[in-house]
């Protein structure tokens, strides 16, 4: 179960021009935006996100990335 306003750590699965998709526990994908001062994370890196909204009917979670790590 996820809660709006809480931080979670996941793995970046896809990056496009505007959004980043982060896989969270239980196979849940979260659509994320990147804060202006945060570097664009690479696919496979770990990202800390804050959940901004949950739509249970549509099975969607969205949030913003607050921190990401660089994979080596």
mmCIF file of C-alpha atoms in Angstrom:
data_model
loop_
_atom_site.group_PDB
_atom_site.id
_atom_site.type_symbol
_atom_site.label_atom_id
_atom_site.label_comp_id
_atom_site.label_asym_id
_atom_site.label_seq_id
_atom_site.Cartn_x
_atom_site.Cartn_y
_atom_site.Cartn_z
ATOM 1 C CA UNK A 1 0.000 0.000 0.000
ATOM 2 C CA UNK A 2 1.242 3.445 -0.918
ATOM 3 C CA UNK A 3 0.429 6.765 0.734
ATOM 4 C CA UNK A 4 0.325 10.221 -0.841
ATOM 5 C CA UNK A 5 3.112 12.436 0.515
ATOM 6 C CA UNK A 6 5.378 9.552 1.540
ATOM 7 C CA UNK A 7 8.799 8.745 0.093
ATOM 8 C CA UNK A 8 9.586 5.448 -1.603
ATOM 9 C CA UNK A 9 12.604 4.041 -3.420
ATOM 10 C CA UNK A 10 12.281 2.308 -6.765
ATOM 11 C CA UNK A 11 14.149 1.492 -9.962
ATOM 12 C CA UNK A 12 13.933 3.650 -13.083
ATOM 13 C CA UNK A 13 12.451 1.566 -15.914
ATOM 14 C CA UNK A 14 11.917 4.136 -18.669
ATOM 15 C CA UNK A 15 12.955 7.729 -19.370
ATOM 16 C CA UNK A 16 11.455 9.967 -22.059
ATOM 17 C CA UNK A 17 11.515 13.722 -22.714
ATOM 18 C CA UNK A 18 8.977 14.675 -20.061
ATOM 19 C CA UNK A 19 8.582 11.776 -17.659
ATOM 20 C CA UNK A 20 10.332 8.981 -15.856
ATOM 21 C CA UNK A 21 8.737 5.663 -14.932
ATOM 22 C CA UNK A 22 9.836 4.143 -11.628
ATOM 23 C CA UNK A 23 9.088 0.541 -10.622
ATOM 24 C CA UNK A 24 8.119 0.304 -6.962
ATOM 25 C CA UNK A 25 7.563 -2.710 -4.696
ATOM 26 C CA UNK A 26 4.965 -5.185 -5.885
ATOM 27 C CA UNK A 27 5.490 -4.353 -9.557
ATOM 28 C CA UNK A 28 3.739 -0.986 -9.316
ATOM 29 C CA UNK A 29 4.859 1.599 -11.899
ATOM 30 C CA UNK A 30 4.882 5.250 -10.865
ATOM 31 C CA UNK A 31 4.839 8.035 -13.455
ATOM 32 C CA UNK A 32 7.229 10.723 -12.213
ATOM 33 C CA UNK A 33 8.313 14.210 -13.065
ATOM 34 C CA UNK A 34 11.819 15.454 -12.345
ATOM 35 C CA UNK A 35 12.419 18.489 -10.164
ATOM 36 C CA UNK A 36 14.402 21.203 -11.935
ATOM 37 C CA UNK A 37 17.508 20.820 -9.780
ATOM 38 C CA UNK A 38 17.582 17.003 -10.065
ATOM 39 C CA UNK A 39 19.584 15.352 -12.848
ATOM 40 C CA UNK A 40 17.693 13.116 -15.272
ATOM 41 C CA UNK A 41 18.181 9.572 -13.967
ATOM 42 C CA UNK A 42 19.383 6.744 -16.180
ATOM 43 C CA UNK A 43 17.404 3.566 -16.776
ATOM 44 C CA UNK A 44 18.227 1.029 -14.059
ATOM 45 C CA UNK A 45 19.237 3.601 -11.443
ATOM 46 C CA UNK A 46 17.606 3.880 -8.044
ATOM 47 C CA UNK A 47 15.296 6.824 -7.465
ATOM 48 C CA UNK A 48 13.632 8.260 -4.367
ATOM 49 C CA UNK A 49 10.163 9.550 -5.129
ATOM 50 C CA UNK A 50 7.390 11.355 -3.289
ATOM 51 C CA UNK A 51 3.915 10.199 -4.276
ATOM 52 C CA UNK A 52 1.681 13.104 -5.278
ATOM 53 C CA UNK A 53 -1.456 11.205 -6.229
ATOM 54 C CA UNK A 54 -3.111 7.803 -6.432
ATOM 55 C CA UNK A 55 -6.058 6.847 -8.634
ATOM 56 C CA UNK A 56 -7.130 3.370 -7.548
ATOM 57 C CA UNK A 57 -9.870 3.071 -10.194
ATOM 58 C CA UNK A 58 -7.389 3.670 -13.024
ATOM 59 C CA UNK A 59 -4.550 1.850 -11.203
ATOM 60 C CA UNK A 60 -2.273 4.876 -11.556
ATOM 61 C CA UNK A 61 0.268 6.420 -9.222
ATOM 62 C CA UNK A 62 2.167 9.606 -9.966
ATOM 63 C CA UNK A 63 4.841 11.499 -8.141
ATOM 64 C CA UNK A 64 8.077 13.422 -8.363
ATOM 65 C CA UNK A 65 11.675 12.273 -8.120
ATOM 66 C CA UNK A 66 13.575 13.912 -5.277
ATOM 67 C CA UNK A 67 16.871 12.010 -5.600
ATOM 68 C CA UNK A 68 18.447 9.469 -7.924
ATOM 69 C CA UNK A 69 21.613 7.436 -7.750
ATOM 70 C CA UNK A 70 24.027 6.756 -10.564
ATOM 71 C CA UNK A 71 24.514 3.143 -11.561
ATOM 72 C CA UNK A 72 28.081 2.050 -12.273
#
